[in-house]
Tab-separated table of C-alpha atoms in Angstrom:
chain	number	residue	atom	x	y	z
A	1419	MET	CA	-16.828	12.122	-5.739
A	1420	ASN	CA	-13.280	13.072	-8.482
A	1421	GLN	CA	-12.653	16.518	-6.802
A	1422	LEU	CA	-12.429	14.647	-4.187
A	1423	SER	CA	-9.679	11.875	-5.283
A	1424	ASN	CA	-8.306	14.594	-6.932
A	1425	LYS	CA	-7.681	15.891	-3.373
A	1426	ARG	CA	-6.466	13.019	-1.681
A	1427	TRP	CA	-4.187	11.216	-4.247
A	1428	ILE	CA	-2.011	15.129	-4.287
A	1429	ARG	CA	-1.898	15.474	-0.833
A	1430	LEU	CA	-1.629	12.167	0.809
A	1431	ILE	CA	0.605	10.258	-1.806
A	1432	PRO	CA	3.075	12.668	-2.356
A	1433	ILE	CA	3.676	12.082	1.984
A	1434	VAL	CA	3.168	8.441	1.985
A	1435	PHE	CA	5.435	8.045	-0.894
A	1436	ILE	CA	8.030	9.648	1.066
A	1437	THR	CA	7.841	8.360	4.252
A	1438	TYR	CA	8.148	4.858	3.422
A	1439	SER	CA	11.282	5.905	1.356
A	1440	LEU	CA	13.404	7.460	4.277
A	1441	ALA	CA	12.330	3.311	6.296
A	1442	TYR	CA	12.917	1.765	3.896
A	1443	LEU	CA	16.518	4.167	3.377
A	1444	ASP	CA	17.424	3.236	6.933
A	1445	ARG	CA	17.344	-0.791	5.931
A	1446	ALA	CA	18.348	-1.117	2.935
A	1447	ASN	CA	21.720	1.269	3.082
A	1448	TYR	CA	23.594	-1.599	5.012
A	1449	SER	CA	23.941	-3.062	2.561
A	1450	PHE	CA	26.248	-1.133	0.816
A	1451	GLY	CA	27.988	-0.632	4.099
A	1452	ALA	CA	28.893	-3.452	3.966
A	1453	ALA	CA	30.581	-2.954	1.138
A	1454	GLY	CA	31.549	-0.509	1.132
A	1455	GLY	CA	34.657	-1.375	4.044
A	1456	LEU	CA	31.982	-1.568	7.593
A	1457	ALA	CA	32.718	-5.008	6.952
A	1458	HIS	CA	36.779	-5.044	6.240
A	1459	ASP	CA	37.145	-2.120	9.148
A	1460	LEU	CA	34.839	-4.117	11.776
A	1461	ASN	CA	36.434	-7.829	10.547
A	1462	ILE	CA	32.952	-9.182	9.881
A	1463	THR	CA	33.079	-11.939	8.102
A	1464	ALA	CA	30.828	-12.566	5.152
A	1465	ALA	CA	28.833	-15.098	7.634
A	1466	THR	CA	28.145	-12.541	10.711
A	1467	SER	CA	27.403	-9.571	8.216
A	1468	SER	CA	23.794	-11.635	7.170
A	1469	LEU	CA	23.759	-12.348	10.034
A	1470	LEU	CA	23.606	-8.619	10.611
A	1471	GLY	CA	22.291	-7.374	7.815
A	1472	ALA	CA	18.976	-10.763	8.050
A	1473	LEU	CA	18.312	-9.502	12.607
A	1474	PHE	CA	17.106	-6.370	11.396
A	1475	PHE	CA	14.322	-8.993	10.269
A	1476	LEU	CA	14.139	-10.741	13.077
A	1477	GLY	CA	13.464	-7.586	15.003
A	1478	TYR	CA	10.661	-6.182	12.308
A	1479	PHE	CA	8.644	-9.209	13.277
A	1480	PHE	CA	8.016	-8.850	17.112
A	1481	PHE	CA	6.094	-6.000	16.682
A	1482	GLN	CA	3.521	-5.935	13.851
A	1483	ILE	CA	0.493	-7.238	14.435
A	1484	PRO	CA	0.243	-4.714	17.629
A	1485	GLY	CA	1.149	-1.495	15.811
A	1486	ALA	CA	-1.615	-2.396	13.414
A	1487	HIS	CA	-4.493	-2.890	16.391
A	1488	TYR	CA	-3.012	0.426	17.403
A	1489	ALA	CA	-3.452	3.008	14.076
A	1490	GLU	CA	-6.400	0.386	13.685
A	1491	ASN	CA	-7.500	1.716	17.487
A	1492	LYS	CA	-5.598	5.122	18.527
A	1493	SER	CA	-3.519	6.145	15.383
A	1494	ALA	CA	-1.578	5.403	13.125
A	1495	LYS	CA	0.025	9.344	12.575
A	1496	LYS	CA	1.362	9.240	16.284
A	1497	LEU	CA	2.746	6.181	15.641
A	1498	ILE	CA	4.574	6.411	12.484
A	1499	PHE	CA	5.279	10.350	13.808
A	1500	TYR	CA	7.703	8.568	16.651
A	1501	ALA	CA	9.462	5.541	14.210
A	1502	LEU	CA	9.998	8.485	12.172
A	1503	ILE	CA	12.315	9.165	15.458
A	1504	LEU	CA	13.401	6.119	16.636
A	1505	TRP	CA	15.103	5.308	13.259
A	1506	GLY	CA	17.009	7.828	11.800
A	1507	LEU	CA	17.963	8.321	15.850
A	1508	LEU	CA	19.191	4.209	15.710
A	1509	ALA	CA	20.421	4.936	11.855
A	1510	SER	CA	22.748	6.992	12.381
A	1511	ALA	CA	24.205	5.853	15.649
A	1512	THR	CA	24.805	2.761	13.021
A	1513	GLY	CA	27.793	4.752	11.570
A	1514	LEU	CA	29.341	6.035	15.040
A	1515	ILE	CA	29.869	2.372	16.009
A	1516	SER	CA	33.282	0.670	16.329
A	1517	ASN	CA	32.039	-2.592	18.716
A	1518	VAL	CA	30.436	-5.554	16.683
A	1519	SER	CA	28.290	-6.541	19.740
A	1520	LEU	CA	26.859	-3.164	19.833
A	1521	LEU	CA	26.198	-2.731	15.621
A	1522	PHE	CA	23.993	-5.423	16.435
A	1523	VAL	CA	21.768	-3.723	19.568
A	1524	VAL	CA	21.260	-0.806	16.612
A	1525	ARG	CA	20.185	-3.202	13.800
A	1526	PHE	CA	17.902	-5.075	16.041
A	1527	CYS	CA	17.009	-2.198	17.500
A	1528	LEU	CA	15.592	-0.770	14.822
A	1529	GLY	CA	14.181	-3.660	12.748
A	1530	VAL	CA	12.109	-3.009	16.138
A	1531	VAL	CA	10.717	0.868	15.369
A	1532	GLU	CA	10.374	0.247	11.645
A	1533	SER	CA	8.184	-2.721	12.365
A	1534	ALA	CA	4.449	-0.706	12.918
A	1535	VAL	CA	5.387	1.219	10.036
A	1536	MET	CA	3.640	-0.596	6.893
A	1537	PRO	CA	0.715	-2.258	8.302
A	1538	ALA	CA	0.192	1.261	9.890
A	1539	MET	CA	0.348	3.033	6.602
A	1540	LEU	CA	-1.159	0.252	5.229
A	1541	VAL	CA	-4.110	0.720	7.767
A	1542	PHE	CA	-4.026	4.488	6.939
A	1543	LEU	CA	-4.093	4.164	3.235
A	1544	SER	CA	-7.511	2.322	4.014
A	1545	HIS	CA	-9.589	5.549	5.426
A	1546	TRP	CA	-9.043	7.505	3.094
A	1547	PHE	CA	-8.591	4.954	-0.386
A	1548	THR	CA	-11.890	2.863	-2.054
A	1549	LYS	CA	-11.629	-0.707	-3.449
A	1550	ALA	CA	-11.246	0.878	-6.844
A	1551	GLU	CA	-8.042	1.955	-5.924
A	1552	ARG	CA	-6.248	0.149	-3.733
A	1553	SER	CA	-3.751	-1.469	-5.438
A	1554	ARG	CA	-2.799	1.341	-6.240
A	1555	ALA	CA	-2.488	3.585	-3.189
A	1556	ASN	CA	-0.462	0.594	-1.885
A	1557	THR	CA	1.970	0.782	-4.927
A	1558	PHE	CA	2.742	4.626	-4.368
A	1559	LEU	CA	3.372	3.707	-0.872
A	1560	ILE	CA	5.676	-0.054	-1.264
A	1561	LEU	CA	6.813	2.492	-4.369
A	1562	GLY	CA	9.357	3.939	-1.517
A	1563	ASN	CA	10.568	1.190	-1.213
A	1564	PRO	CA	12.470	0.416	-5.215
A	1565	ALA	CA	12.599	4.075	-6.018
A	1566	THR	CA	14.579	4.403	-2.747
A	1567	VAL	CA	17.052	2.132	-3.513
A	1568	LEU	CA	17.174	3.703	-7.207
A	1569	TRP	CA	18.805	6.570	-5.525
A	1570	MET	CA	19.919	5.260	-2.408
A	1571	SER	CA	22.031	3.177	-4.829
A	1572	ILE	CA	23.263	5.819	-6.746
A	1573	VAL	CA	24.292	8.458	-4.098
A	1574	SER	CA	25.375	6.208	-1.357
A	1575	GLY	CA	28.867	4.813	-3.666
A	1576	TYR	CA	29.869	8.776	-3.912
A	1577	ILE	CA	29.401	8.793	-0.008
A	1578	LEU	CA	31.181	6.071	0.152
A	1579	ASN	CA	33.892	6.944	-1.922
A	1580	ALA	CA	34.278	10.396	-0.438
A	1581	LEU	CA	33.959	10.378	2.946
A	1582	GLY	CA	33.451	6.428	3.707
A	1583	TRP	CA	30.962	4.831	5.279
A	1584	ARG	CA	30.050	5.944	8.448
A	1585	TRP	CA	29.305	9.486	6.533
A	1586	MET	CA	26.897	7.435	5.294
A	1587	PHE	CA	25.483	5.987	7.772
A	1588	ILE	CA	25.486	9.602	9.891
A	1589	LEU	CA	23.659	11.524	6.442
A	1590	GLU	CA	21.124	9.569	5.650
A	1591	GLY	CA	19.646	8.840	9.046
A	1592	LEU	CA	19.261	12.373	9.487
A	1593	PRO	CA	16.419	13.276	7.675
A	1594	GLY	CA	13.364	10.830	9.048
A	1595	ILE	CA	14.153	12.839	12.046
A	1596	ILE	CA	13.323	15.967	10.526
A	1597	TRP	CA	10.756	14.468	8.578
A	1598	ALA	CA	9.235	13.568	11.149
A	1599	PHE	CA	7.998	16.911	12.251
A	1600	ILE	CA	6.554	17.694	8.469
A	1601	TRP	CA	4.772	14.412	8.327
A	1602	TRP	CA	2.997	15.406	12.355
A	1603	LYS	CA	1.504	18.254	10.466
A	1604	LEU	CA	0.311	17.355	6.674
A	1605	VAL	CA	-1.974	13.943	7.919
A	1606	ASN	CA	-4.349	13.149	9.012
A	1607	ASP	CA	-5.669	9.321	10.313
A	1608	HIS	CA	-9.418	10.357	9.006
A	1609	PRO	CA	-11.187	11.720	6.261
A	1610	LYS	CA	-13.798	13.343	8.913
A	1611	GLU	CA	-10.172	15.093	11.032
A	1612	ALA	CA	-9.613	17.233	7.900
A	1613	LYS	CA	-9.717	20.822	7.427
A	1614	TRP	CA	-9.083	20.762	3.810
A	1615	LEU	CA	-12.229	18.379	2.936
A	1616	ASP	CA	-14.954	20.348	2.763
A	1617	SER	CA	-18.482	17.965	4.570
A	1618	GLU	CA	-19.803	16.738	1.056
A	1619	GLU	CA	-16.372	15.823	0.440
A	1620	LYS	CA	-15.817	13.657	3.557
A	1621	ALA	CA	-19.832	12.348	3.516
A	1622	ALA	CA	-19.038	11.065	-0.703
A	1623	LEU	CA	-15.461	9.049	0.676
A	1624	ASN	CA	-17.158	8.356	4.539
A	1625	GLU	CA	-20.475	6.201	2.420
A	1626	ALA	CA	-17.971	4.351	0.048
A	1627	LEU	CA	-16.033	2.737	2.491
A	1628	GLN	CA	-19.290	2.309	4.426
A	1629	ALA	CA	-19.985	0.499	1.626
A	1630	GLU	CA	-17.801	-1.298	1.087
A	1631	GLN	CA	-17.684	-2.800	4.990
A	1632	LYS	CA	-21.032	-3.116	4.941
A	1633	GLU	CA	-20.549	-6.125	2.110
A	1634	LEU	CA	-17.727	-7.994	3.999
A	1635	LYS	CA	-19.641	-10.600	6.344
A	1636	SER	CA	-18.702	-9.764	9.972
A	1637	VAL	CA	-16.032	-11.436	11.397
A	1638	LYS	CA	-15.052	-11.050	15.723
A	1639	ASN	CA	-11.569	-10.585	16.257
A	1640	TYR	CA	-8.324	-11.964	15.298
A	1641	GLY	CA	-8.352	-15.315	16.111
A	1642	GLU	CA	-11.086	-15.901	13.438
A	1643	ALA	CA	-9.871	-14.325	11.534
A	1644	PHE	CA	-6.247	-15.725	11.188
A	1645	ARG	CA	-7.426	-19.031	10.790
A	1646	SER	CA	-9.206	-17.806	7.328
A	1647	LYS	CA	-6.853	-20.365	5.039
A	1648	THR	CA	-6.742	-17.758	2.670
A	1649	VAL	CA	-4.903	-15.535	5.718
A	1650	ILE	CA	-2.430	-18.613	6.679
A	1651	LEU	CA	-1.820	-19.575	3.093
A	1652	LEU	CA	-0.379	-15.608	1.864
A	1653	SER	CA	1.275	-15.566	5.143
A	1654	ILE	CA	3.589	-18.618	3.912
A	1655	GLN	CA	3.187	-17.090	0.909
A	1656	TYR	CA	4.616	-13.642	1.693
A	1657	ALA	CA	7.150	-15.044	3.428
A	1658	LEU	CA	8.542	-17.440	0.715
A	1659	TRP	CA	8.178	-14.172	-1.906
A	1660	SER	CA	10.303	-12.298	0.512
A	1661	ILE	CA	13.312	-14.786	1.027
A	1662	GLY	CA	14.350	-13.667	-2.344
A	1663	VAL	CA	13.548	-10.224	-2.583
A	1664	TYR	CA	15.751	-9.462	0.122
A	1665	GLY	CA	18.264	-11.669	-0.579
A	1666	PHE	CA	18.709	-9.782	-3.681
A	1667	VAL	CA	18.289	-5.597	-2.129
A	1668	MET	CA	20.917	-7.528	0.760
A	1669	TRP	CA	23.458	-9.173	-1.552
A	1670	LEU	CA	23.210	-7.280	-5.307
A	1671	PRO	CA	25.927	-4.899	-4.644
A	1672	SER	CA	28.382	-7.303	-3.765
A	1673	ILE	CA	26.738	-9.925	-5.869
A	1674	ILE	CA	27.974	-6.542	-9.276
A	1675	LYS	CA	31.242	-5.698	-6.997
A	1676	SER	CA	32.329	-9.175	-7.229
A	1677	ALA	CA	32.297	-8.924	-11.166
A	1678	PRO	CA	35.720	-7.884	-12.769
A	1679	ASN	CA	37.533	-4.424	-12.605
A	1680	THR	CA	33.730	-2.662	-10.397
A	1681	SER	CA	34.427	-0.019	-8.410
A	1682	ILE	CA	32.116	1.093	-5.441
A	1683	VAL	CA	30.242	4.202	-7.630
A	1684	ALA	CA	29.953	1.983	-10.721
A	1685	THR	CA	28.747	-1.341	-8.668
A	1686	GLY	CA	26.349	2.733	-7.395
A	1687	TRP	CA	24.529	2.909	-10.453
A	1688	LEU	CA	24.288	-0.690	-11.455
A	1689	ALA	CA	22.625	-1.792	-8.177
A	1690	SER	CA	19.856	0.829	-9.857
A	1691	VAL	CA	18.880	-0.892	-12.478
A	1692	PRO	CA	16.758	-3.256	-11.482
A	1693	TYR	CA	14.471	-0.864	-8.943
A	1694	LEU	CA	14.018	1.391	-12.098
A	1695	LEU	CA	12.308	-1.284	-14.066
A	1696	ALA	CA	10.510	-2.095	-10.499
A	1697	CYS	CA	9.331	1.673	-10.952
A	1698	VAL	CA	7.802	1.894	-14.056
A	1699	LEU	CA	6.977	-2.672	-13.221
A	1700	MET	CA	5.094	-1.695	-9.802
A	1701	LEU	CA	3.193	1.297	-11.783
A	1702	THR	CA	2.141	0.005	-14.586
A	1703	VAL	CA	0.562	-3.623	-12.702
A	1704	SER	CA	-1.312	-1.606	-10.328
A	1705	TYR	CA	-2.797	-0.324	-12.780
A	1706	PHE	CA	-4.094	-2.448	-14.610
A	1707	SER	CA	-5.133	-4.110	-11.453
A	1708	ASP	CA	-7.293	-1.935	-10.202
A	1709	LYS	CA	-8.690	-1.331	-13.826
A	1710	TRP	CA	-9.625	-4.952	-14.191
A	1711	GLN	CA	-10.255	-5.630	-10.839
A	1712	ASN	CA	-8.768	-8.610	-10.652
A	1713	ARG	CA	-5.225	-9.638	-8.290
A	1714	LYS	CA	-3.783	-12.761	-8.695
A	1715	LEU	CA	-3.486	-12.110	-12.194
A	1716	PHE	CA	-1.105	-9.836	-11.113
A	1717	VAL	CA	1.068	-11.524	-8.200
A	1718	TYR	CA	1.976	-15.397	-9.296
A	1719	PRO	CA	2.647	-14.272	-12.526
A	1720	PHE	CA	5.882	-12.261	-11.815
A	1721	LEU	CA	6.323	-14.063	-9.125
A	1722	LEU	CA	7.253	-17.196	-11.258
A	1723	ILE	CA	9.270	-15.134	-13.545
A	1724	GLY	CA	11.184	-14.189	-11.142
A	1725	ALA	CA	11.942	-18.044	-10.762
A	1726	VAL	CA	13.283	-18.390	-13.811
A	1727	CYS	CA	15.609	-15.138	-14.302
A	1728	PHE	CA	17.506	-16.072	-11.018
A	1729	TYR	CA	17.261	-20.672	-12.501
A	1730	GLY	CA	18.958	-18.265	-15.255
A	1731	SER	CA	21.322	-16.724	-13.462
A	1732	TYR	CA	22.400	-20.156	-11.804
A	1733	LEU	CA	22.366	-21.842	-14.698
A	1734	LEU	CA	24.833	-19.107	-16.580
A	1735	GLY	CA	27.274	-19.122	-13.855
A	1736	THR	CA	30.027	-16.338	-13.084
A	1737	SER	CA	31.436	-16.630	-16.411
A	1738	HIS	CA	29.032	-14.662	-18.156
A	1739	PHE	CA	28.666	-11.354	-15.915
A	1740	TRP	CA	26.124	-9.832	-18.009
A	1741	LEU	CA	24.427	-12.095	-19.136
A	1742	SER	CA	23.086	-12.403	-15.873
A	1743	PHE	CA	22.979	-9.228	-14.598
A	1744	ILE	CA	20.297	-8.371	-17.406
A	1745	LEU	CA	18.575	-11.685	-15.653
A	1746	LEU	CA	18.634	-10.086	-12.206
A	1747	THR	CA	17.416	-6.759	-13.412
A	1748	ILE	CA	14.669	-8.905	-14.945
A	1749	ALA	CA	13.901	-10.794	-11.228
A	1750	GLY	CA	14.336	-7.732	-9.103
A	1751	GLY	CA	11.291	-5.864	-11.104
A	1752	ALA	CA	9.275	-8.835	-12.231
A	1753	MET	CA	9.846	-9.290	-7.832
A	1754	TYR	CA	8.536	-6.277	-7.813
A	1755	ALA	CA	6.233	-5.530	-9.232
A	1756	PRO	CA	2.562	-7.785	-7.921
A	1757	TYR	CA	3.090	-5.781	-4.006
A	1758	GLY	CA	0.306	-3.100	-4.958
A	1759	PRO	CA	-2.362	-5.660	-5.931
A	1760	PHE	CA	-1.164	-8.323	-3.380
A	1761	PHE	CA	-1.905	-5.753	-0.501
A	1762	ALA	CA	-5.505	-5.300	-2.324
A	1763	ILE	CA	-6.161	-8.444	-1.332
A	1764	ILE	CA	-7.170	-9.119	2.157
A	1765	PRO	CA	-8.763	-5.290	2.921
A	1766	GLU	CA	-11.208	-6.942	0.094
A	1767	ILE	CA	-12.239	-10.245	2.013
A	1768	LEU	CA	-11.808	-9.063	5.422
A	1769	PRO	CA	-13.559	-6.138	7.183
A	1770	ARG	CA	-11.817	-3.441	9.297
A	1771	ASN	CA	-11.750	-4.542	12.767
A	1772	VAL	CA	-9.163	-7.404	11.474
A	1773	ALA	CA	-7.848	-6.571	8.851
A	1774	GLY	CA	-5.489	-4.320	9.865
A	1775	GLY	CA	-3.917	-7.320	11.842
A	1776	ALA	CA	-4.193	-9.629	8.533
A	1777	MET	CA	-1.917	-8.062	6.882
A	1778	ALA	CA	0.763	-6.921	9.439
A	1779	LEU	CA	0.278	-11.120	10.432
A	1780	ILE	CA	1.301	-11.621	6.482
A	1781	ASN	CA	4.052	-8.803	7.194
A	1782	SER	CA	5.561	-10.329	9.847
A	1783	MET	CA	5.769	-13.487	7.636
A	1784	GLY	CA	7.343	-11.222	5.623
A	1785	ALA	CA	10.097	-9.889	7.835
A	1786	LEU	CA	10.947	-13.801	8.663
A	1787	GLY	CA	11.413	-14.508	5.256
A	1788	SER	CA	13.673	-11.488	5.022
A	1789	PHE	CA	15.878	-12.753	8.301
A	1790	VAL	CA	16.216	-16.505	6.638
A	1791	GLY	CA	17.172	-14.778	2.457
A	1792	ALA	CA	19.428	-12.117	3.696
A	1793	TYR	CA	21.218	-14.731	6.459
A	1794	ILE	CA	20.964	-18.107	4.457
A	1795	VAL	CA	21.939	-16.174	1.020
A	1796	GLY	CA	24.780	-14.455	2.443
A	1797	TYR	CA	25.795	-17.900	4.083
A	1798	LEU	CA	25.808	-19.246	1.215
A	1799	ASN	CA	27.592	-16.930	-0.526
A	1800	ASP	CA	30.093	-17.443	1.923
A	1801	LEU	CA	30.208	-21.635	2.063
A	1802	THR	CA	30.166	-22.082	-1.852
A	1803	GLY	CA	32.385	-19.354	-2.551
A	1804	GLY	CA	29.969	-18.243	-5.183
A	1805	TYR	CA	26.543	-17.155	-5.746
A	1806	GLY	CA	25.493	-19.840	-7.808
A	1807	ALA	CA	23.470	-22.291	-4.764
A	1808	SER	CA	22.189	-18.669	-3.483
A	1809	TYR	CA	20.062	-18.044	-7.140
A	1810	ASN	CA	18.916	-21.637	-6.613
A	1811	PHE	CA	18.005	-20.843	-3.085
A	1812	MET	CA	15.830	-17.760	-4.225
A	1813	ALA	CA	14.427	-19.444	-7.043
A	1814	ILE	CA	12.530	-22.145	-5.675
A	1815	SER	CA	11.133	-19.690	-3.258
A	1816	LEU	CA	10.115	-17.694	-5.534
A	1817	PHE	CA	8.432	-20.512	-7.332
A	1818	LEU	CA	6.486	-21.565	-4.140
A	1819	SER	CA	5.349	-18.889	-4.408
A	1820	ALA	CA	3.493	-18.345	-7.490
A	1821	ILE	CA	2.170	-21.499	-6.411
A	1822	LEU	CA	1.008	-20.857	-3.043
A	1823	THR	CA	-0.774	-17.729	-4.452
A	1824	ILE	CA	-2.688	-19.337	-7.399
A	1825	MET	CA	-4.084	-21.635	-3.819
A	1826	ALA	CA	-4.807	-19.367	-1.821
A	1827	THR	CA	-6.520	-17.182	-4.402
A	1828	LYS	CA	-8.145	-19.906	-5.734
A	1829	GLN	CA	-12.208	-19.655	-6.646
A	1830	LYS	CA	-14.997	-20.374	-4.215
A	1831	LYS	CA	-18.591	-21.984	-5.607
A	1832	LYS	CA	-21.435	-20.235	-4.337
A	1833	GLY	CA	-22.075	-21.098	-0.531
A	1834	ASP	CA	-18.871	-22.192	-0.400
A	1835	VAL	CA	-16.643	-20.454	2.991
A	1836	ALA	CA	-13.501	-20.663	4.260
A	1837	GLU	CA	-12.569	-23.580	5.947
A	1838	GLU	CA	-12.364	-23.191	9.819
A	1839	THR	CA	-14.271	-19.894	9.627
A	1840	ASN	CA	-16.996	-17.534	8.119
A	1841	VAL	CA	-14.329	-15.446	6.396
A	1842	PRO	CA	-15.660	-14.818	2.491
A	1843	PHE	CA	-13.943	-15.456	-0.432
A	1844	GLN	CA	-14.654	-14.235	-3.938
A	1845	GLU	CA	-12.421	-13.420	-7.092
A	1846	LEU	CA	-9.423	-12.126	-5.734
């Protein structure tokens, strides 16, 4: 099994990481385009800019569950191949637009195209990695998020400075189109299709994954799974968590650029710092979560830390930029740290026929939270002329998210069952 594990990690994880990185690049670079001239050139107000940034997540909301269902029952490989091409084209098209109405359409369509990617990737990983490995595998997937923003913040700053926002969008959209064909060549949906595994390795992995499924109580359909108390609470939890994350992602460049004498290149370098911390924390947290097989302990404390840091930034106000920036850096790192353990919860309590759909439901609620976070943070910034109110808003959201994590993963006594369904609960 050790040989098998090495082959899977070496073969699949770099591909998964790059694929989600490219998806996240085309999602997050809008904040740099807005700060680097797009808003000025198209006469976009702060409120309209926040709506444009948030509109992506409204499109992202609609096709999560169908995407997960297709990935589980048809092919995650095919779904992601076409998504890569389409989102690359849409991202590049952003650089060609001179009409705000068209920009609304492109941002919404980009969200629709990308909506299936996250649940499809989680389904894909569940076909290849066991319970003892899942937090780390999920982390390498989602690590594409902060790692991309880390280098994108620096590269985008230089492209904006040298070529302007239009070329930034065009150049950063092209890699997704190219990568689609590499993805198609290198991946397989299931271990049984992989020519790079021998028959013994395929059998051992299949046996381990099937053994996990036998330990889970049968759940007939999505409706039954979606009524699970854990799924309901985690959906609300993830929506609140995403308010903090995407309020932070979409507005950090503008927050930094508001500091005295800060160029767009300097903004790029400073904006990368929280994501460097996030990468380190995500890898560390996922390692110990898998080692100790505990999920809850590695989720809610970090959300509480994020809440405290946002509130601290609010208390400091605008007169202490560097102290506030340090707290924002800690908040950013803490918000990203629990992703791997969090997305390991559902496949450990629900069988494969409904786990993908449940993860998609949770992720779609996260998209709504992202929409709310990106829009309301921008609205509050525009309304108040500062960032204090939005810091408070994100702090409250993360605090409530932490509380819901504790409630959703509360250990049940033996013999207890989930409310309204027979979905089993366990210490997470």
